[in-house]
Amino acid sequence: MDLLVQKFGGSSLATPQKVLSAARRAIGEFEAGRSVVVVVSAQGDYTDRLITMARQIHPEPNPREMDTLMAVGEQMSIALMAIAIHSLGHGAVSLTGAQAGIRTDNVSSKARIRTIDTSRLRRELEREQIVIVAGFQGVDVDDNITTLGRGGSDTTAVALAAALGAERCDIYTDVEGVYTADPRLVPQARWIPVIDYDELLELASLGARVMHSRAVELAKRYGVPFRVRPSFSESEGTLVTDLSGEMEQVDVRGAALETEEAKVTIRHVPDRPGVAATIFSEIAAASINVDMIVQNVSEQNRADVSFTVMQRDLPRAVQVAGRLADELNAAGVDVNEEIAKVSIVGTGMRSHAGVAERMFRALADQKINILMISTSEIKVSCVIEAPAGERALRAVHNAFELEKNDTDTKDDNE
Ligand code: ASP
Ligand code: MG
């Protein structure tokens, strides 16, 4: 019999009406003859409210107690969802992470799932129950409640789909699916019917925040295709799967704009072996993620080393860079927060030449200056001045005709 995992995010459960409408979706699938496991997040912004409550009492609450607290929101949702299904005349049972057999390591607030013992889940499914599982939580070897990191319910859903060998995994959310670009910035952006795991991962890391990246990585590792679909309509959403076997791949699947990075430059660093190693090991030791790096050779054996970091890490990055500038006898540190990064992503870039050039040309035609460039197998990113960001995104979207690039959408939308 078909087994389906459905996941409902916080915004899809925010009101009693929404809980009931999610319950109806689960029942619809059950009545079509499927075994249904439903994973739920906390309602609306409930997790944020729990965190605020704790901080009103203590500025740095104990991590174990924070996990116990944050897990409350999902426990509310499982019970409400089960009650909703009962009210519609069907059998349902709620399970916490622990009851569902989800074992994690003991890293508070960013625990990783180690194993899932599915025996209880299977027993409940055999009793023809719709099984509701609390997302975002598990227990460690000592039975302490742990949480998987913000947005972690997606990861729970994919992990359960893998452990149960589910035929389908549907992630219900408040967007239509994945788009060629953020439709609020690019009105012509098109809904994407099918996307590769790697493309979604790149788009997510580039500022298109669709879902928890860890969930996508897990789905890729275990080969779990899943759908990102709207909870407010009947649309099929976007199927996320492995497209690497496709004979004709799309060169560019989507474009993204990231506006939350900043550029740090250490000026006139002595140009000798080991300098980059010193700089970036110090930055890494401060737990700062560096995105792009550029080194310009300047006169007198001195180079300018520039790198980008997330703006939230900027104060620490500037502190470390300042110290390094002193130690290395460099000329000083410059900061530019007025930058934006525009990127294109597509697995077809592996085999199509000339993609980067087309992007540079599109920016040049708009008289947009490129400050930094980085590429990977399936991505090209350009850092530009912040005010040009949205115009650059639209120009690139247009240059690759993403609004009509309607390939590989064969009828595998079952
Ligand atoms: N409720 C948790 C959070 O807001 C987990 C989730 O929504 O997936 O981070
Ligand atoms: Mg959430």
Coordinates of C-alpha atoms and ligand atoms in Angstrom, one line a residue:
M1 CA 0.0 0.0 0.0
D2 CA 1.2 3.6 -0.8
L3 CA 2.7 5.4 2.1
L4 CA 2.7 9.1 2.1
V5 CA 4.5 11.6 4.5
Q6 CA 2.8 15.1 4.5
K7 CA 4.4 18.0 6.3
F8 CA 2.6 21.2 7.3
G9 CA 4.6 24.2 8.3
G10 CA 3.6 26.8 10.9
S11 CA 1.8 29.2 8.6
S12 CA -0.3 26.3 7.3
L13 CA -1.5 25.6 10.8
A14 CA -1.8 29.1 12.2
T15 CA -5.6 29.0 12.9
P16 CA -8.2 26.4 13.8
Q17 CA -9.6 26.6 10.3
K18 CA -6.1 26.0 8.8
V19 CA -5.6 23.0 11.1
L20 CA -8.9 21.6 9.9
S21 CA -8.0 22.2 6.3
A22 CA -4.7 20.4 6.8
A23 CA -6.6 17.5 8.5
R24 CA -8.9 17.3 5.4
R25 CA -5.9 16.9 3.2
A26 CA -4.6 14.1 5.3
I27 CA -8.0 12.4 5.3
G28 CA -8.3 12.8 1.5
E29 CA -5.1 10.8 1.0
F30 CA -6.2 8.3 3.6
E31 CA -9.5 7.8 1.8
A32 CA -7.7 7.3 -1.4
G33 CA -6.2 4.2 0.2
R34 CA -2.8 5.4 1.4
S35 CA -1.1 5.1 4.7
V36 CA -0.6 8.7 5.9
V37 CA 2.1 10.1 8.3
V38 CA 1.7 13.8 9.0
V39 CA 4.6 15.9 10.3
V40 CA 3.7 19.2 11.9
S41 CA 5.5 22.4 12.9
A42 CA 4.5 24.7 15.7
Q43 CA 1.6 27.0 14.8
G44 CA 2.5 30.4 13.3
D45 CA 5.3 32.1 15.2
Y46 CA 4.8 30.0 18.3
T47 CA 8.4 28.9 18.5
D48 CA 9.6 32.5 18.5
R49 CA 7.2 33.3 21.3
L50 CA 8.5 30.5 23.4
I51 CA 12.1 31.8 22.9
T52 CA 11.0 35.3 23.9
M53 CA 9.3 34.0 27.0
A54 CA 12.5 32.3 28.2
R55 CA 14.7 35.3 27.4
Q56 CA 12.4 37.5 29.5
I57 CA 13.4 35.4 32.4
H58 CA 17.1 34.8 31.6
P59 CA 19.2 36.3 28.8
E60 CA 21.1 33.0 28.2
P61 CA 18.8 30.2 29.1
N62 CA 20.3 26.7 29.7
P63 CA 20.4 24.9 26.3
R64 CA 18.8 21.7 27.5
E65 CA 15.8 23.6 29.0
M66 CA 15.5 25.6 25.7
D67 CA 15.1 22.4 23.8
T68 CA 12.5 21.2 26.2
L69 CA 10.7 24.5 25.8
M70 CA 11.0 24.9 22.0
A71 CA 9.6 21.4 21.5
V72 CA 6.4 22.4 23.2
G73 CA 5.0 24.1 20.0
E74 CA 5.1 20.9 18.0
Q75 CA 3.5 18.9 20.8
M76 CA 0.6 21.3 20.7
S77 CA 0.3 20.9 17.0
I78 CA 0.2 17.1 16.9
A79 CA -2.6 17.0 19.5
L80 CA -4.6 19.7 17.7
M81 CA -4.2 17.9 14.4
A82 CA -5.3 14.6 15.8
I83 CA -8.3 16.2 17.4
A84 CA -9.1 17.9 14.1
I85 CA -9.0 14.5 12.3
H86 CA -11.2 12.9 15.0
S87 CA -13.7 15.8 14.6
L88 CA -14.0 14.8 10.9
G89 CA -14.7 11.2 11.9
H90 CA -11.4 9.5 11.3
G91 CA -8.8 7.7 13.4
A92 CA -5.6 9.6 14.3
V93 CA -2.9 9.3 16.9
S94 CA -0.3 11.9 17.9
L95 CA 3.3 11.0 18.6
T96 CA 6.1 13.1 20.0
G97 CA 9.6 12.7 18.4
A98 CA 10.5 10.3 21.2
Q99 CA 7.3 8.2 20.7
A100 CA 8.0 8.1 17.0
G101 CA 11.4 6.6 17.7
I102 CA 13.5 9.5 16.6
R103 CA 17.0 9.4 18.2
T104 CA 19.4 12.2 17.8
D105 CA 22.9 13.2 19.0
N106 CA 23.0 15.4 22.1
V107 CA 23.8 18.8 20.5
S108 CA 21.1 21.1 21.9
S109 CA 19.2 23.2 19.4
K110 CA 20.9 21.7 16.4
A111 CA 20.8 18.0 17.0
R112 CA 21.2 15.6 14.1
I113 CA 19.0 12.5 13.7
R114 CA 20.9 9.3 14.2
T115 CA 18.3 6.6 13.9
I116 CA 14.6 6.1 13.6
D117 CA 12.9 3.1 15.1
T118 CA 9.8 2.9 13.1
S119 CA 8.1 0.0 14.9
R120 CA 5.5 2.1 16.8
L121 CA 4.8 4.1 13.7
R122 CA 4.2 0.9 11.7
R123 CA 1.9 -0.5 14.4
E124 CA -0.2 2.6 14.3
L125 CA -0.4 2.6 10.5
E126 CA -1.4 -1.1 10.6
R127 CA -4.3 -0.1 13.0
E128 CA -5.3 2.2 10.1
Q129 CA -4.6 5.4 12.1
I130 CA -3.4 8.6 10.5
V131 CA -0.2 9.1 12.4
I132 CA 0.7 12.7 13.4
V133 CA 4.4 13.2 14.3
A134 CA 5.9 16.3 16.0
G135 CA 8.5 17.8 13.7
F136 CA 11.8 19.4 14.8
Q137 CA 12.3 17.2 17.8
G138 CA 13.8 13.9 19.0
V139 CA 15.6 12.5 22.1
D140 CA 19.2 11.8 22.8
V141 CA 20.6 8.6 24.3
D142 CA 19.7 9.8 27.8
D143 CA 16.2 10.6 26.7
N144 CA 16.7 14.4 26.8
I145 CA 14.5 16.2 24.4
T146 CA 16.5 17.7 21.6
T147 CA 15.6 20.0 18.6
L148 CA 17.0 20.0 15.1
G149 CA 17.5 23.7 14.5
R150 CA 15.1 26.3 13.3
G151 CA 12.9 25.1 10.5
G152 CA 13.8 21.5 11.3
S153 CA 10.4 20.0 10.7
D154 CA 11.2 19.7 7.1
T155 CA 14.2 17.5 8.1
T156 CA 11.9 15.3 10.3
A157 CA 9.5 14.8 7.3
V158 CA 12.3 13.8 4.9
A159 CA 13.9 11.5 7.5
L160 CA 10.6 9.7 8.2
A161 CA 10.0 9.3 4.5
A162 CA 13.4 7.7 4.1
A163 CA 13.0 5.5 7.1
L164 CA 9.6 4.3 6.1
G165 CA 10.4 4.0 2.5
A166 CA 7.5 6.3 1.6
E167 CA 6.2 6.6 -1.9
R168 CA 5.8 10.3 -1.6
C169 CA 6.7 13.2 0.6
D170 CA 4.7 16.4 0.4
I171 CA 6.0 19.6 2.1
Y172 CA 3.0 22.0 2.4
T173 CA 3.9 25.6 2.7
D174 CA 2.6 29.1 2.0
V175 CA 4.2 29.5 -1.4
E176 CA 3.1 28.0 -4.8
G177 CA 6.4 26.1 -5.0
V178 CA 9.8 27.0 -6.2
Y179 CA 10.1 29.9 -8.7
T180 CA 12.7 31.0 -11.3
A181 CA 13.3 34.0 -9.0
D182 CA 11.5 35.7 -6.1
P183 CA 8.2 36.8 -7.7
R184 CA 8.1 39.9 -5.5
L185 CA 11.3 41.1 -7.2
V186 CA 10.7 39.7 -10.7
P187 CA 7.1 39.9 -11.8
Q188 CA 7.7 37.5 -14.7
A189 CA 9.2 34.8 -12.5
R190 CA 7.7 31.4 -13.4
W191 CA 6.8 28.5 -11.2
I192 CA 9.2 25.6 -11.7
P193 CA 7.5 22.2 -12.0
V194 CA 10.7 20.0 -11.4
I195 CA 14.0 20.9 -10.0
D196 CA 17.2 19.0 -9.0
Y197 CA 18.2 18.6 -5.4
D198 CA 21.5 20.5 -6.1
E199 CA 19.8 23.3 -7.8
L200 CA 17.4 23.8 -4.9
L201 CA 20.3 23.6 -2.4
E202 CA 22.2 26.3 -4.4
L203 CA 19.2 28.5 -4.7
A204 CA 18.5 28.2 -0.9
S205 CA 22.1 29.1 0.0
L206 CA 21.9 32.1 -2.4
G207 CA 19.0 33.7 -0.7
A208 CA 15.9 31.9 -2.1
R209 CA 14.7 30.7 1.3
V210 CA 12.3 27.9 0.4
M211 CA 13.0 25.2 2.9
H212 CA 15.5 23.8 5.4
S213 CA 18.7 23.0 3.5
R214 CA 19.5 20.1 5.7
A215 CA 16.2 18.5 4.6
V216 CA 17.2 18.8 1.0
E217 CA 20.6 17.3 1.6
L218 CA 19.0 14.4 3.5
A219 CA 16.5 13.9 0.6
K220 CA 19.4 13.8 -1.9
R221 CA 21.5 11.4 0.2
Y222 CA 18.6 8.9 0.6
G223 CA 17.0 9.5 -2.8
V224 CA 13.7 10.8 -1.4
P225 CA 11.9 12.8 -4.1
F226 CA 9.6 15.3 -2.5
R227 CA 7.2 18.1 -3.5
V228 CA 7.0 21.6 -2.1
R229 CA 3.4 22.5 -2.5
P230 CA 0.9 25.2 -1.4
S231 CA -1.4 24.5 1.4
F232 CA -3.9 27.2 0.1
S233 CA -4.6 25.7 -3.4
E234 CA -4.7 22.4 -5.2
S235 CA -1.6 23.1 -7.2
E236 CA 1.0 20.3 -7.5
G237 CA 3.9 22.6 -6.4
T238 CA 7.4 21.7 -7.3
L239 CA 8.9 18.2 -7.5
V240 CA 12.4 18.1 -6.1
T241 CA 14.3 15.1 -7.4
D242 CA 17.5 13.8 -9.0
L243 CA 17.7 15.2 -12.6
S244 CA 21.3 14.3 -13.2
G245 CA 20.3 11.5 -15.5
E246 CA 18.4 13.8 -17.9
M247 CA 19.9 13.9 -21.3
E248 CA 19.1 17.5 -22.0
Q249 CA 19.6 19.6 -19.0
V250 CA 18.5 23.2 -18.6
D251 CA 21.5 25.5 -18.5
V252 CA 19.9 28.0 -16.0
R253 CA 17.0 26.9 -13.8
G254 CA 16.7 30.0 -11.6
A255 CA 18.2 33.2 -10.4
A256 CA 18.6 34.6 -6.9
L257 CA 19.5 37.8 -5.1
E258 CA 21.3 37.9 -1.8
T259 CA 21.3 41.3 0.0
E260 CA 22.6 40.4 3.4
E261 CA 26.3 40.1 2.7
A262 CA 29.0 42.6 3.3
K263 CA 32.5 42.9 1.8
V264 CA 35.6 43.3 4.0
T265 CA 39.0 44.3 2.5
I266 CA 42.3 44.1 4.2
R267 CA 44.5 46.5 2.3
H268 CA 48.1 46.1 1.4
V269 CA 48.8 42.8 2.9
P270 CA 52.4 41.5 2.4
D271 CA 52.3 39.2 -0.6
R272 CA 54.1 36.1 0.6
P273 CA 53.2 32.4 1.2
G274 CA 51.0 31.6 4.2
V275 CA 49.2 35.0 4.4
A276 CA 45.9 33.7 3.1
A277 CA 46.2 30.7 5.3
T278 CA 46.7 32.9 8.3
I279 CA 43.8 35.2 7.5
F280 CA 41.2 32.6 6.7
S281 CA 42.2 30.2 9.5
E282 CA 41.7 33.1 12.0
I283 CA 38.3 34.0 10.4
A284 CA 37.2 30.3 10.6
A285 CA 38.4 30.1 14.2
A286 CA 35.9 32.9 14.9
S287 CA 33.2 30.7 13.4
I288 CA 32.6 33.2 10.5
N289 CA 31.5 31.7 7.2
V290 CA 33.3 33.3 4.3
D291 CA 31.5 33.3 0.9
M292 CA 33.7 34.9 -1.8
I293 CA 37.4 35.7 -1.7
V294 CA 39.3 37.9 -4.1
Q295 CA 42.9 38.9 -4.0
N296 CA 44.2 41.8 -6.1
V297 CA 47.9 42.1 -6.7
S298 CA 49.0 45.7 -6.0
E299 CA 52.3 47.4 -6.1
Q300 CA 55.4 46.7 -3.9
N301 CA 54.6 43.1 -3.2
R302 CA 51.5 43.9 -1.4
A303 CA 48.0 42.7 -2.1
D304 CA 44.4 43.7 -1.2
V305 CA 42.5 40.7 0.2
S306 CA 38.7 41.0 0.0
F307 CA 36.1 38.6 1.2
T308 CA 32.3 38.6 1.8
V309 CA 30.5 37.5 5.0
M310 CA 26.9 37.7 6.1
Q311 CA 26.1 41.1 7.6
R312 CA 25.2 39.5 10.9
D313 CA 28.8 38.3 11.2
L314 CA 30.3 41.6 10.1
P315 CA 31.2 43.1 13.5
R316 CA 33.2 40.0 14.4
A317 CA 34.8 39.8 11.0
V318 CA 35.9 43.4 11.2
Q319 CA 37.3 42.8 14.7
V320 CA 39.4 39.8 13.4
A321 CA 40.4 41.6 10.2
G322 CA 41.6 44.6 12.2
R323 CA 43.7 42.5 14.5
L324 CA 45.2 40.7 11.4
A325 CA 45.9 43.9 9.7
D326 CA 48.0 45.0 12.7
E327 CA 49.7 41.7 13.0
L328 CA 50.5 41.5 9.3
N329 CA 51.5 45.1 9.1
A330 CA 48.8 45.8 6.4
A331 CA 47.5 49.2 5.6
G332 CA 44.0 48.8 7.2
V333 CA 40.5 47.4 6.7
D334 CA 37.7 48.7 4.5
V335 CA 34.1 47.6 4.8
N336 CA 31.4 47.8 2.2
E337 CA 27.9 46.9 3.3
E338 CA 26.3 48.3 0.2
I339 CA 26.7 45.2 -1.9
A340 CA 24.3 42.6 -3.4
K341 CA 25.0 39.2 -5.0
V342 CA 23.1 38.1 -8.0
S343 CA 23.4 34.4 -9.0
I344 CA 22.3 31.9 -11.6
V345 CA 21.9 28.2 -11.0
G346 CA 21.4 25.2 -13.2
T347 CA 22.9 21.7 -13.5
G348 CA 23.1 22.1 -17.2
M349 CA 26.0 24.5 -16.8
R350 CA 28.2 21.5 -16.4
S351 CA 27.8 20.8 -20.1
H352 CA 26.9 24.2 -21.6
A353 CA 29.6 26.7 -22.4
G354 CA 29.2 30.4 -22.4
V355 CA 26.7 30.7 -19.5
A356 CA 28.9 33.0 -17.4
E357 CA 29.6 35.3 -20.4
R358 CA 25.9 35.7 -21.1
M359 CA 25.4 36.8 -17.5
F360 CA 28.3 39.3 -17.6
R361 CA 26.9 40.7 -20.9
A362 CA 23.4 41.1 -19.4
L363 CA 24.9 43.1 -16.5
A364 CA 27.2 45.1 -18.8
D365 CA 24.2 46.1 -21.0
Q366 CA 22.6 47.5 -17.8
K367 CA 25.9 49.4 -17.0
I368 CA 26.1 47.4 -13.8
N369 CA 29.7 47.1 -12.5
I370 CA 30.8 43.7 -11.2
L371 CA 32.9 43.8 -8.0
M372 CA 33.5 40.1 -7.5
I373 CA 32.8 36.9 -9.3
S374 CA 32.6 33.3 -8.2
T375 CA 31.6 30.2 -10.0
S376 CA 30.9 26.5 -9.2
E377 CA 29.9 23.7 -11.5
I378 CA 26.3 24.7 -11.4
K379 CA 26.4 28.4 -10.3
V380 CA 27.7 31.8 -11.3
S381 CA 27.6 34.6 -8.7
C382 CA 28.4 38.3 -9.2
V383 CA 28.8 40.8 -6.4
I384 CA 27.6 44.3 -7.4
E385 CA 26.6 47.6 -5.8
A386 CA 23.5 47.1 -3.7
P387 CA 21.3 49.7 -5.4
A388 CA 21.6 47.8 -8.7
G389 CA 20.5 44.5 -7.1
E390 CA 16.9 44.1 -8.2
R391 CA 17.6 45.5 -11.7
A392 CA 20.5 43.0 -12.0
L393 CA 18.2 40.1 -11.0
R394 CA 15.6 41.1 -13.6
A395 CA 18.2 41.6 -16.3
V396 CA 19.7 38.2 -15.7
H397 CA 16.3 36.6 -15.5
N398 CA 15.4 38.2 -18.8
A399 CA 18.8 37.3 -20.5
F400 CA 18.2 33.6 -19.9
E401 CA 14.5 33.9 -20.8
L402 CA 13.6 32.2 -17.5
E403 CA 10.1 33.3 -17.8
K404 CA 9.6 30.9 -20.7
N405 CA 12.3 28.4 -20.2
D406 CA 9.7 25.6 -20.0
T407 CA 11.8 22.5 -20.6
D408 CA 12.0 19.1 -18.9
T409 CA 8.6 19.5 -17.4
K410 CA 7.4 16.3 -18.9
D411 CA 4.4 14.7 -17.4
D412 CA 6.1 13.3 -14.4
N413 CA 3.9 15.4 -12.3
E414 CA 2.0 12.3 -11.3
Ligands
ASP1 N1 8.9 25.3 14.9 C1 10.2 25.2 14.5 C2 10.7 26.5 14.0 O1 10.0 27.5 13.9 C3 10.5 24.1 13.5 C4 9.8 24.3 12.1 O2 9.0 25.2 12.0 O3 10.1 23.6 11.2 O4 11.9 26.7 13.8
MG2 MG 8.5 27.4 11.4

